[in-house]
GROMACS .gro file of C-alpha atoms in nm:
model
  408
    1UNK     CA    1   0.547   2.011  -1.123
    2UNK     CA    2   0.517   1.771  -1.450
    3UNK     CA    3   0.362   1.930  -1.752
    4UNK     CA    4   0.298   1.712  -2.064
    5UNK     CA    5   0.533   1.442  -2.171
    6UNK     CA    6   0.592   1.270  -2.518
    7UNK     CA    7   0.720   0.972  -2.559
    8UNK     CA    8   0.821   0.788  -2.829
    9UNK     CA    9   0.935   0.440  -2.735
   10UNK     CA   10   1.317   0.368  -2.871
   11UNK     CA   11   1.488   0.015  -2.849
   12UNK     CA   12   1.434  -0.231  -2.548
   13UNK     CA   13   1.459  -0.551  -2.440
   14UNK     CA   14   1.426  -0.787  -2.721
   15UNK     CA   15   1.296  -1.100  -2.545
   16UNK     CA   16   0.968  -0.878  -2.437
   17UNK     CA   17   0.975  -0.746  -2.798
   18UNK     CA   18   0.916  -1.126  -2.918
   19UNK     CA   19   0.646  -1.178  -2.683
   20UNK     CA   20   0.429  -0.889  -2.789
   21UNK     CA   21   0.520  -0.995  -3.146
   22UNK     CA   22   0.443  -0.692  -3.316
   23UNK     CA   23   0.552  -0.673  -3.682
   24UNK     CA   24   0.527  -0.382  -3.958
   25UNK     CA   25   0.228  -0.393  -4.192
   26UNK     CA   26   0.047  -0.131  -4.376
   27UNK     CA   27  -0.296   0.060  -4.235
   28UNK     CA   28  -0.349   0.416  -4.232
   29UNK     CA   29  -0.521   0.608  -3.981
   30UNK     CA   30  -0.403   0.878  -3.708
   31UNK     CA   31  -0.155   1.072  -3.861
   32UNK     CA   32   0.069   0.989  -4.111
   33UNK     CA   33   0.333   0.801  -3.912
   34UNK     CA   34   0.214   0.753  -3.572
   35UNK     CA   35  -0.106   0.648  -3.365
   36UNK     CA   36  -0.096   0.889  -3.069
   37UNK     CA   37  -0.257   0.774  -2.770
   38UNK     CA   38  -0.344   1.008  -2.460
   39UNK     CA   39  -0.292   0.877  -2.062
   40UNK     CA   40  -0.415   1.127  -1.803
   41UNK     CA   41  -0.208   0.940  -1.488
   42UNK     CA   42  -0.141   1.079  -1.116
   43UNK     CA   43   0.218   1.216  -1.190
   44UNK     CA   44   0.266   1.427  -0.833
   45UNK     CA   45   0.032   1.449  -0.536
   46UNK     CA   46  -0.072   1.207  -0.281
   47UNK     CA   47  -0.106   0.890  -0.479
   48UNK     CA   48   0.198   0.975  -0.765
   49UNK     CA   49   0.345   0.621  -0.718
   50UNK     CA   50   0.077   0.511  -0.864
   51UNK     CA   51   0.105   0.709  -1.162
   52UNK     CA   52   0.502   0.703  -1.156
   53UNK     CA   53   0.484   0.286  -1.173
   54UNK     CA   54   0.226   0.272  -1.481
   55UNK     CA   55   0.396   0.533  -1.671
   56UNK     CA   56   0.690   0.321  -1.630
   57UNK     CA   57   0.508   0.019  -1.774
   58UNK     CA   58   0.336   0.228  -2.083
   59UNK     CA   59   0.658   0.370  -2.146
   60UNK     CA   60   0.834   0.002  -2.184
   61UNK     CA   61   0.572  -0.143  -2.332
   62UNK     CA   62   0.562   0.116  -2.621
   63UNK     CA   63   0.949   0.144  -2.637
   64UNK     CA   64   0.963  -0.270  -2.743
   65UNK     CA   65   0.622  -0.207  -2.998
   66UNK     CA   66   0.799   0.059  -3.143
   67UNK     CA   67   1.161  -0.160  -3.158
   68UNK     CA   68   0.970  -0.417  -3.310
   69UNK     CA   69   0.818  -0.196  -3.602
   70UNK     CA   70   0.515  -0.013  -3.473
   71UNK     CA   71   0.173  -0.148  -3.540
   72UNK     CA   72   0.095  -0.123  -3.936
   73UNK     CA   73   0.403   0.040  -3.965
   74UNK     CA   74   0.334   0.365  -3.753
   75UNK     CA   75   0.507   0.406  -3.438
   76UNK     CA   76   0.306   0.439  -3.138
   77UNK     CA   77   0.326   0.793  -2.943
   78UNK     CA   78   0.196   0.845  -2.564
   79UNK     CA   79   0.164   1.225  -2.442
   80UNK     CA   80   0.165   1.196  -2.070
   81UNK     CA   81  -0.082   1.486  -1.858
   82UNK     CA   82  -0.020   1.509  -1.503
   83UNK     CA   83  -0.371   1.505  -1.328
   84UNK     CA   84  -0.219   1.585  -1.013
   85UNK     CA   85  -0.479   1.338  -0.864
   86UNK     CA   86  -0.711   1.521  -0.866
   87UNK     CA   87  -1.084   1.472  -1.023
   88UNK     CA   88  -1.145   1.815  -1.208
   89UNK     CA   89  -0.778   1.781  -1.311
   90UNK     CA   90  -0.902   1.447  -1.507
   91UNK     CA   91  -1.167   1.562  -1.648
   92UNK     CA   92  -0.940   1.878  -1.806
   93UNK     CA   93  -0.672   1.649  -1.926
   94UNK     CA   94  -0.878   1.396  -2.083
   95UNK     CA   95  -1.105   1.696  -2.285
   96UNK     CA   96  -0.753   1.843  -2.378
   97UNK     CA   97  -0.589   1.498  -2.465
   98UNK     CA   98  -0.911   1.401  -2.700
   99UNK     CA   99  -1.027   1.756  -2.858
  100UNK     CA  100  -0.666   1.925  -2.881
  101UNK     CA  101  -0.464   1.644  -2.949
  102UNK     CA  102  -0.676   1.427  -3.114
  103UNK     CA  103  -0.550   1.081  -2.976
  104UNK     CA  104  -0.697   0.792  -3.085
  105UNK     CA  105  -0.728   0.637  -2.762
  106UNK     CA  106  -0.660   0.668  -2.373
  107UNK     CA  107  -0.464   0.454  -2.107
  108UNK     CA  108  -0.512   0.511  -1.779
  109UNK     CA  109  -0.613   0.580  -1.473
  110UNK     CA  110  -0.548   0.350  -1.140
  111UNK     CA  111  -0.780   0.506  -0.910
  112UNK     CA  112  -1.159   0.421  -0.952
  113UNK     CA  113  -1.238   0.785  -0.873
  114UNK     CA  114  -1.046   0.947  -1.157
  115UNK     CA  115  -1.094   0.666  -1.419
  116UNK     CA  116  -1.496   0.690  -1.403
  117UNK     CA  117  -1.539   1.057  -1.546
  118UNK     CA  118  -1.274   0.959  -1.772
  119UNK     CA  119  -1.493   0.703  -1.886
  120UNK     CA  120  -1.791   0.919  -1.892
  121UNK     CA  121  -1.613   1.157  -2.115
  122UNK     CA  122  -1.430   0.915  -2.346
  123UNK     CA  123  -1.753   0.739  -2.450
  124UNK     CA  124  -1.938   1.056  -2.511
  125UNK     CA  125  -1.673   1.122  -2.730
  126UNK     CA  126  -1.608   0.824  -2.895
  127UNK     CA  127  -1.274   0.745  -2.782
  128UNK     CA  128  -1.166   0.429  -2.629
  129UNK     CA  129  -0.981   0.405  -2.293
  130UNK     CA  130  -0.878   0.141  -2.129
  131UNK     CA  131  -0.797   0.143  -1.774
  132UNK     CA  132  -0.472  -0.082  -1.632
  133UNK     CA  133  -0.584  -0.087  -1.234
  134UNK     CA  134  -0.962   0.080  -1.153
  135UNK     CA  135  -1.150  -0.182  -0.999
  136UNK     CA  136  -1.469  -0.094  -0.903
  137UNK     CA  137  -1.717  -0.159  -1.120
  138UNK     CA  138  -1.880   0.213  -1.224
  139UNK     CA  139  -1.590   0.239  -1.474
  140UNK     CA  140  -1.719   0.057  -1.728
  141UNK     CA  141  -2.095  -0.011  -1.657
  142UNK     CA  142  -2.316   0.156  -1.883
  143UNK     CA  143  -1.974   0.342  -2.085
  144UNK     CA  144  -1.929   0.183  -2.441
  145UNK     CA  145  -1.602   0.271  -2.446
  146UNK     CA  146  -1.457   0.223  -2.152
  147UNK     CA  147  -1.207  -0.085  -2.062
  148UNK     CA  148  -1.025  -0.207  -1.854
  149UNK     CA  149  -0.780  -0.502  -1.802
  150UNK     CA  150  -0.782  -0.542  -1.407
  151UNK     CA  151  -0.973  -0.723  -1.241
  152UNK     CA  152  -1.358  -0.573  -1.026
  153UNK     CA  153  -1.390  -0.566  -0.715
  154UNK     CA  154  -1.661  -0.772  -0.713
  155UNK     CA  155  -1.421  -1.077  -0.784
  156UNK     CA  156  -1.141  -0.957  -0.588
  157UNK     CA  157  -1.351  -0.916  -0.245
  158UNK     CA  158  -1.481  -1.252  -0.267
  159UNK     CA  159  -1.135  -1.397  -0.334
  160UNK     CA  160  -1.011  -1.257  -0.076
  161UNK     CA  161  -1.277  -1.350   0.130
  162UNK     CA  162  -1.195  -1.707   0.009
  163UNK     CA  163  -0.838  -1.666   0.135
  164UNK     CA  164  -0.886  -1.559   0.428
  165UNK     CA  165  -1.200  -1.800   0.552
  166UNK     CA  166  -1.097  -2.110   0.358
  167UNK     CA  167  -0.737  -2.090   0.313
  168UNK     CA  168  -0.601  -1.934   0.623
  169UNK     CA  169  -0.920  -2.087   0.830
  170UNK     CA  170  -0.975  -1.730   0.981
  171UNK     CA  171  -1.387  -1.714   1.076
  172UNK     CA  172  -1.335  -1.379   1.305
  173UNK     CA  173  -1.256  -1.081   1.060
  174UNK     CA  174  -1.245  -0.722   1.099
  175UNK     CA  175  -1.248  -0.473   0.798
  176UNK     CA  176  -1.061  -0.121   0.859
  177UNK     CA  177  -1.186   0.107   0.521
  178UNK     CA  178  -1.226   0.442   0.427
  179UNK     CA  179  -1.622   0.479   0.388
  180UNK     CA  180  -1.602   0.804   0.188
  181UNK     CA  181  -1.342   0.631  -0.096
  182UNK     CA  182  -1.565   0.449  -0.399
  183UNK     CA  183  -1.249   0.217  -0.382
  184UNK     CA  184  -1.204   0.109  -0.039
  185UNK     CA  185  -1.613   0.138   0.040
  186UNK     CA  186  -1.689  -0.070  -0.260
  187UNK     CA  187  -1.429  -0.368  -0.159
  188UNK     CA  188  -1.555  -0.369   0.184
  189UNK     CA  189  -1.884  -0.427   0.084
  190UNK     CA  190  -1.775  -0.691  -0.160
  191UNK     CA  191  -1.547  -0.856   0.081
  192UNK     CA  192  -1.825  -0.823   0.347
  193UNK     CA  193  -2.070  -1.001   0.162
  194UNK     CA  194  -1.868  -1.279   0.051
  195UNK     CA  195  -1.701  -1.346   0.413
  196UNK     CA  196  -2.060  -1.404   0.548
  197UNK     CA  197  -2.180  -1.621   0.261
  198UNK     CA  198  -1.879  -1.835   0.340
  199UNK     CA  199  -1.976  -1.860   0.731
  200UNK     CA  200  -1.722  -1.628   0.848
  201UNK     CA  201  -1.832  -1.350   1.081
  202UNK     CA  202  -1.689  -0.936   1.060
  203UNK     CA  203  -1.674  -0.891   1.449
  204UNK     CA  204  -1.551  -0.547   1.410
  205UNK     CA  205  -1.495  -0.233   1.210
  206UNK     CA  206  -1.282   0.063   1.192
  207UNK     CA  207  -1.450   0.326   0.936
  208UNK     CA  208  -1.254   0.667   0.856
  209UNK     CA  209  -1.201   0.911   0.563
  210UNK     CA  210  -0.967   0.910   0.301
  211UNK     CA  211  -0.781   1.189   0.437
  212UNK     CA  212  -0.734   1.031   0.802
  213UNK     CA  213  -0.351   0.994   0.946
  214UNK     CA  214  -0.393   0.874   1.255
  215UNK     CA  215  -0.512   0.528   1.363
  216UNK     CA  216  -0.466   0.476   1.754
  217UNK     CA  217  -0.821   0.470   1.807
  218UNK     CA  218  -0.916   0.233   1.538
  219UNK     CA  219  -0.618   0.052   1.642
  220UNK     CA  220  -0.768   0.000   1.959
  221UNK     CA  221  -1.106  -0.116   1.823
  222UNK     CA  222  -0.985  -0.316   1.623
  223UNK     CA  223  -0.773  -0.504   1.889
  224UNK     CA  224  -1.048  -0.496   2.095
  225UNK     CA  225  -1.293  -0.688   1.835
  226UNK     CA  226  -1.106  -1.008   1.872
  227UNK     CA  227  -1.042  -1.051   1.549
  228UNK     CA  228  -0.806  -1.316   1.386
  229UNK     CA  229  -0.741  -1.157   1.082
  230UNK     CA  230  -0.789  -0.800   0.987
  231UNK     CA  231  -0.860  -0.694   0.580
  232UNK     CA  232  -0.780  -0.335   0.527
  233UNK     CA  233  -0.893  -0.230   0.157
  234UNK     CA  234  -0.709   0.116   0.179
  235UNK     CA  235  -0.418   0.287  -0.042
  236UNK     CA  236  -0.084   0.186   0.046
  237UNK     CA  237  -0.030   0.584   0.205
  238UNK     CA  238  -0.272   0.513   0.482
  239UNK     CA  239  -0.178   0.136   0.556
  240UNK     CA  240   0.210   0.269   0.639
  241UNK     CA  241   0.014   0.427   0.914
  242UNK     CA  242  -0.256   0.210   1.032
  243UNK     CA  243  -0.035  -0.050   1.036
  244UNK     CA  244   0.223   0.118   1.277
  245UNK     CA  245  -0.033   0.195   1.491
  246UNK     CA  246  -0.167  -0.145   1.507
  247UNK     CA  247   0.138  -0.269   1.591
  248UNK     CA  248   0.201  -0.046   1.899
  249UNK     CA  249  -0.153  -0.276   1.989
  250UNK     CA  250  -0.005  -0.575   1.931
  251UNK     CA  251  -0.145  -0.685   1.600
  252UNK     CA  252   0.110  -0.836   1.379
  253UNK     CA  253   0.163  -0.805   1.023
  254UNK     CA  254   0.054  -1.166   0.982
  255UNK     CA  255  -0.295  -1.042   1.050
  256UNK     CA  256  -0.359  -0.824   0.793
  257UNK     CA  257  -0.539  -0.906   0.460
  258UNK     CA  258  -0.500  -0.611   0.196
  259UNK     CA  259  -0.602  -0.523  -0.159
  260UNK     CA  260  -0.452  -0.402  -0.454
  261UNK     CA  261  -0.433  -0.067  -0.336
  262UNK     CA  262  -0.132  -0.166  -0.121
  263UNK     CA  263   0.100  -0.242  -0.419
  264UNK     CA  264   0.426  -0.072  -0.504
  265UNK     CA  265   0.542   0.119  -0.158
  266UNK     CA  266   0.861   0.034  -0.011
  267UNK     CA  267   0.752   0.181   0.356
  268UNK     CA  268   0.481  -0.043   0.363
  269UNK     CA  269   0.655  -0.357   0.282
  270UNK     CA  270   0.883  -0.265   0.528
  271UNK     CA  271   0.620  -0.234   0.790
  272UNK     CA  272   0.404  -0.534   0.729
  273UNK     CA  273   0.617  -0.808   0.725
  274UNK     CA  274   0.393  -1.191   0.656
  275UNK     CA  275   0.108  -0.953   0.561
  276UNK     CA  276  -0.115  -1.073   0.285
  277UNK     CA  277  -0.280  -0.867  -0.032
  278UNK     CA  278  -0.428  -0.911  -0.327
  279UNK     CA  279  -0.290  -0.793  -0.639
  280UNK     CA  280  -0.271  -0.808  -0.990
  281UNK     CA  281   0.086  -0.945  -1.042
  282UNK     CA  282   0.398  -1.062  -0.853
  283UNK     CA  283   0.738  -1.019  -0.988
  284UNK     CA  284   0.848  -1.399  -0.887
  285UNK     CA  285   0.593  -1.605  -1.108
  286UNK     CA  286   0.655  -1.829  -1.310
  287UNK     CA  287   0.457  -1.728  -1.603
  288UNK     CA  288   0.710  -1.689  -1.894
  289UNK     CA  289   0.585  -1.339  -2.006
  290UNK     CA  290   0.549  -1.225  -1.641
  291UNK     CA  291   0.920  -1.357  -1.619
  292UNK     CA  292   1.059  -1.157  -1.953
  293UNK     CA  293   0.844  -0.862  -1.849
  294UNK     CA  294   1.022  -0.847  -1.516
  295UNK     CA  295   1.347  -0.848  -1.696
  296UNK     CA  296   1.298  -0.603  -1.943
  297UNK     CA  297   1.169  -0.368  -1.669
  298UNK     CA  298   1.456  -0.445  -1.444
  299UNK     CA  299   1.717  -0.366  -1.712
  300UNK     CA  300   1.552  -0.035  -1.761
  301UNK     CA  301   1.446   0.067  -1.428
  302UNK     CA  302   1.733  -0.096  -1.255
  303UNK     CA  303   1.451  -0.189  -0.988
  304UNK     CA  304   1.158  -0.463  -0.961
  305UNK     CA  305   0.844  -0.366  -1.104
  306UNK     CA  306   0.506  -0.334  -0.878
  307UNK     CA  307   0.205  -0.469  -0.982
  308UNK     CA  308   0.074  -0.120  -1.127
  309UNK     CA  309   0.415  -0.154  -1.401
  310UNK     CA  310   0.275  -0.463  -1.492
  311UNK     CA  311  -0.126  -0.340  -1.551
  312UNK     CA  312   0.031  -0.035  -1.712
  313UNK     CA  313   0.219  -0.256  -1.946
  314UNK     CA  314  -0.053  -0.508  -2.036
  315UNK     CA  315  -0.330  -0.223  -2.078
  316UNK     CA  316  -0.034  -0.096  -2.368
  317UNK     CA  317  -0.002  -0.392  -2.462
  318UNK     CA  318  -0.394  -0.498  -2.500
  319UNK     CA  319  -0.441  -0.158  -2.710
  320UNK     CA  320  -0.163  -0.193  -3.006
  321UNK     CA  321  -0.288  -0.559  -3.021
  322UNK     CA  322  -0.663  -0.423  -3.057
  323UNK     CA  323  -0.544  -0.172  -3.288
  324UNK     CA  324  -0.292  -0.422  -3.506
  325UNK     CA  325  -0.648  -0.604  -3.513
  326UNK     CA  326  -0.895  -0.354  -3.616
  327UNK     CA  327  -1.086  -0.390  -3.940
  328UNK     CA  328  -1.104   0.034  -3.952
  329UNK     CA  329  -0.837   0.254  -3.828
  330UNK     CA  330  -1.038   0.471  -3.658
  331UNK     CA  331  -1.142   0.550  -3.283
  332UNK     CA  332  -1.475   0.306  -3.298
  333UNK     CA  333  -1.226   0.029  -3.547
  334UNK     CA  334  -0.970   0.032  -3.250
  335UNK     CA  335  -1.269   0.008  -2.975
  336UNK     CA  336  -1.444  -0.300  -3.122
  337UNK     CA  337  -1.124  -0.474  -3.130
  338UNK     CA  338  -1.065  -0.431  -2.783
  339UNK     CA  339  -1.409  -0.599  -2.695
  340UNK     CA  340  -1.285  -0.888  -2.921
  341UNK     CA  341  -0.967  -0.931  -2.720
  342UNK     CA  342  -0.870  -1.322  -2.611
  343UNK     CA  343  -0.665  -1.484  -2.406
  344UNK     CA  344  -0.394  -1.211  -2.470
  345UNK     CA  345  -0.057  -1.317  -2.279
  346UNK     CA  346  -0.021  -1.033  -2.066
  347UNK     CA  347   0.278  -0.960  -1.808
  348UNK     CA  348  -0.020  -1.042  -1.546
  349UNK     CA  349  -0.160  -1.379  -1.717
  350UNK     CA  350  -0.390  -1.429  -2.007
  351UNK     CA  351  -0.626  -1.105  -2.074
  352UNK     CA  352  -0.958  -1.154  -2.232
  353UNK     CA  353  -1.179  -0.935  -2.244
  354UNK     CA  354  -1.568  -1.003  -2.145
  355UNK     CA  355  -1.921  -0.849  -2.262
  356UNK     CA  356  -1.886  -0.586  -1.970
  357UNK     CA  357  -1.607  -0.489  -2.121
  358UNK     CA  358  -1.431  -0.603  -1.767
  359UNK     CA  359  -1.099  -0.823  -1.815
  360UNK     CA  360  -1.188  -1.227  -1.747
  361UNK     CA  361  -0.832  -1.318  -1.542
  362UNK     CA  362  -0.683  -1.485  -1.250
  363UNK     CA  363  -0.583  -1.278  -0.933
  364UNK     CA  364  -0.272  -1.300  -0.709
  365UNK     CA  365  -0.231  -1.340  -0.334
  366UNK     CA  366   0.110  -1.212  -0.219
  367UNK     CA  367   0.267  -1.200   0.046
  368UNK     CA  368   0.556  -0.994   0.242
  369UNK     CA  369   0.886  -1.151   0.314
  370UNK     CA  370   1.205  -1.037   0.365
  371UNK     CA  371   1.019  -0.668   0.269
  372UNK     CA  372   0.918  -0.809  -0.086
  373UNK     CA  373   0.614  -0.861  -0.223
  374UNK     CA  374   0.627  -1.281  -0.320
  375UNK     CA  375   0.297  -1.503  -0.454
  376UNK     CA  376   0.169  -1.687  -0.194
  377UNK     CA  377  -0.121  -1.815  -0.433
  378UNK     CA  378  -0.312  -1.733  -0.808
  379UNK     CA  379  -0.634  -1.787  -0.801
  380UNK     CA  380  -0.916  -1.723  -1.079
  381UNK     CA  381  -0.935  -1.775  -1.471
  382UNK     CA  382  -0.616  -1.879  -1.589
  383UNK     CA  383  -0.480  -1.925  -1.254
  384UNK     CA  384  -0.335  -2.242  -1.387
  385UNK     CA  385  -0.123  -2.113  -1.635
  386UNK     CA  386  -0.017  -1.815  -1.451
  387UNK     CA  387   0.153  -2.098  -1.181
  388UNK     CA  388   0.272  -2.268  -1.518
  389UNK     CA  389   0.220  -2.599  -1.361
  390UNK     CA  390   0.381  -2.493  -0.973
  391UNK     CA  391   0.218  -2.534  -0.683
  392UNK     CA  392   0.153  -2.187  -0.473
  393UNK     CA  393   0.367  -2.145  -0.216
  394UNK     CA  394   0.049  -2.043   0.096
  395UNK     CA  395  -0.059  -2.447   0.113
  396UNK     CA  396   0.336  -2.484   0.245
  397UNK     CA  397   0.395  -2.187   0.459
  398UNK     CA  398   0.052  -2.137   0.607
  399UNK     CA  399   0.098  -2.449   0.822
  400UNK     CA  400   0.382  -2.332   0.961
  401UNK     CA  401   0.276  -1.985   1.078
  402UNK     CA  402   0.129  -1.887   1.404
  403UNK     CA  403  -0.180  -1.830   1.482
  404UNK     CA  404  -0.297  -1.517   1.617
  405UNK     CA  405  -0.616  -1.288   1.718
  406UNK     CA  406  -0.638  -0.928   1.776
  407UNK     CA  407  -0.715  -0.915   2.177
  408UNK     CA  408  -0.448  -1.199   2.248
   0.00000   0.00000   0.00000
């Protein structure tokens, strides 16, 4: 069990230091020598990669600011609360992290669930938070002070829907989702929506709850719809399953479309292999801060980072920039400078943030081979200088793939 960590970032990798570019200055505000900042993340439980992956990113993100100098010459300081993912565990930690600590803003979380009482709470109170990975679009509508610097759902369904009907030609989709998640039931929809607008057809669907394990059944259906290509908007906990049971059907990992919710787990890259999924970042681009992110992380962490490092980074990242910007030192100083942030070079492109307080940003398709996660194509604002002038590698591989449905 993880109580409350502190963290106060020491000496990293310098070429990451340079691209945040962080220097001493004087400002006051906080306390005396640090702005402490409060992130409420999904340390144990069901979904703790999550968690475990964006408190890596925060953590390296604040060790280089602080390397660098700070931000007006205070160090930054991040106490970590477990919320065990777990709703009423949010909505404890974030009153605790805001009336007993007295942080001066929030970071976190990745699931849509937890992040929107967050939200609810943090602009009642007058405390910015900004959220690396939530999608769906409650978490910010209507909250003054909530952010975020992911993409919504909104845009990531219909890109995927563009994918999958333009790119890969598939017109026959089914859509496997858990209807009682505000994640996976709001990407459906989205993803729905836009497949039909773009003449494709859902011939099938496999509906279940959040806490469902096993998939023979659906697996069946889902064979049985005909379906050439199959998008499954699920955490990556449920997809290690579906997708074994799909395969005992026959349905190959080529057939699968997925969302961001299937970043970071080894298991499932090693059970999907030529599987597609949207995401926020891909550790082979060739974006130069994506590329001296990866490195900095990888010198730590000994590991590559997943996509959630990266949105954990930039959302640290996004915040001491905001608050090296802000005319007052103060909760509401920091807050308007977020809403003022442009074209930020994040790990996961160029970060600006819109009137709905949502980040404007391109999206990544990857795709597994050889049990990684690799871009298979960027797509969105900024997609351009995420590729740095490449060409993605789908237009390539996709003619060389086979072709497949569901009840072949």
């Amino acid at each position: 069990m993880l109580g409350r960590r502190q963290f106060i970032g020491g000496a990293a990798g310098l070429g990451a230091v340079g691209f945040f570019g962080f220097n001493a200055g004087c400002g006051g505000g906080g306390s005396a020598t640090e702005w402490v900042v409060g992130s409420y993340l999904s340390l144990t439980g069901g979904e703790a990669k999550f968690g475990a992956d964006t408190k890596d990113g925060i953590e390296l993100a604040v060790e280089e600011i602080n390397a660098a100098g700070g931000v007006k010459g205070k160090k930054i300081k991040v106490l970590f609360e477990d919320n065990k993912g777990q709703v009423s565990e949010v909505t404890n930690k974030v009153q605790q992290l805001i009336d007993r600590d007295k942080v001066v803003a929030l970071l976190g979380e990745v699931a849509s669930s937890r992040s929107e009482p967050a939200a609810v709470i943090a602009s009642k109170k007058g405390i910015p938070m900004i959220s690396p990975s939530s999608t769906n679009k409650v978490v910010t509508e209507g909250k003054d002070f909530a952010f975020r610097v992911c993409f919504v759902d909104e845009f990531q369904g219909k890109m995927g829907a563009e994918f999958c009907v333009k790119t890969l030609g598939k017109k026959k989709i089914g859509i496997a989702f858990a209807e009682d998640d505000l994640y996976s039931n709001g990407l459906a929809g989205e993803f729905r929506k836009a497949v039909k607008e773009l003449g494709g057809e859902i011939v099938g669907e496999a509906k279940f709850t959040q806490n469902e394990m096993n998939f023979t059944t659906f697996a069946k259906e889902l064979k049985a719809s005909g379906a050439e290509m199959i998008y499954a908007p699920i955490y990556y906990k449920q997809m290690v399953q579906l997708g074994r049971h799909a395969k005992e059907e026959g349905i190959t990992g080529n057939m699968w479309l997925g969302s961001d919710g299937w970043s970071g787990e080894q298991a499932l890259l090693d059970e999907l292999e030529g599987a597609y999924f949207t995401d926020h970042h891909a550790p082979d681009l060739p974006w130069e801060p994506s590329k001296k992110f990866v490195a900095a992380y990888e010198a730590k962490f000994k590991r590559k980072p997943s996509s959630l490092a990266a949105m954990g980074y930039d959302a640290a990242g996004v915040l001491a920039d905001a608050i090296k910007r802000a005319k007052e030192d103060t909760p509401k100083g920091i807050r308007d400078a977020i809403a003022e942030t442009k074209d930020f070079p994040g790990a996961s492109g160029v970060i600006t943030i819109g009137p709905d307080r949502n980040a404007q940003k391109p999206i990544v398709v990857s795709q597994i081979r050889g049990k990684e996660a690799h871009y298979a194509d960027v797509r969105g604002p900024g997609a351009e200088k995420l590729l740095g002038g490449a060409t993605p590698p789908a237009a390539a591989q996709l003619t060389a793939e086979p072709s497949a449905t569901a009840s072949a």
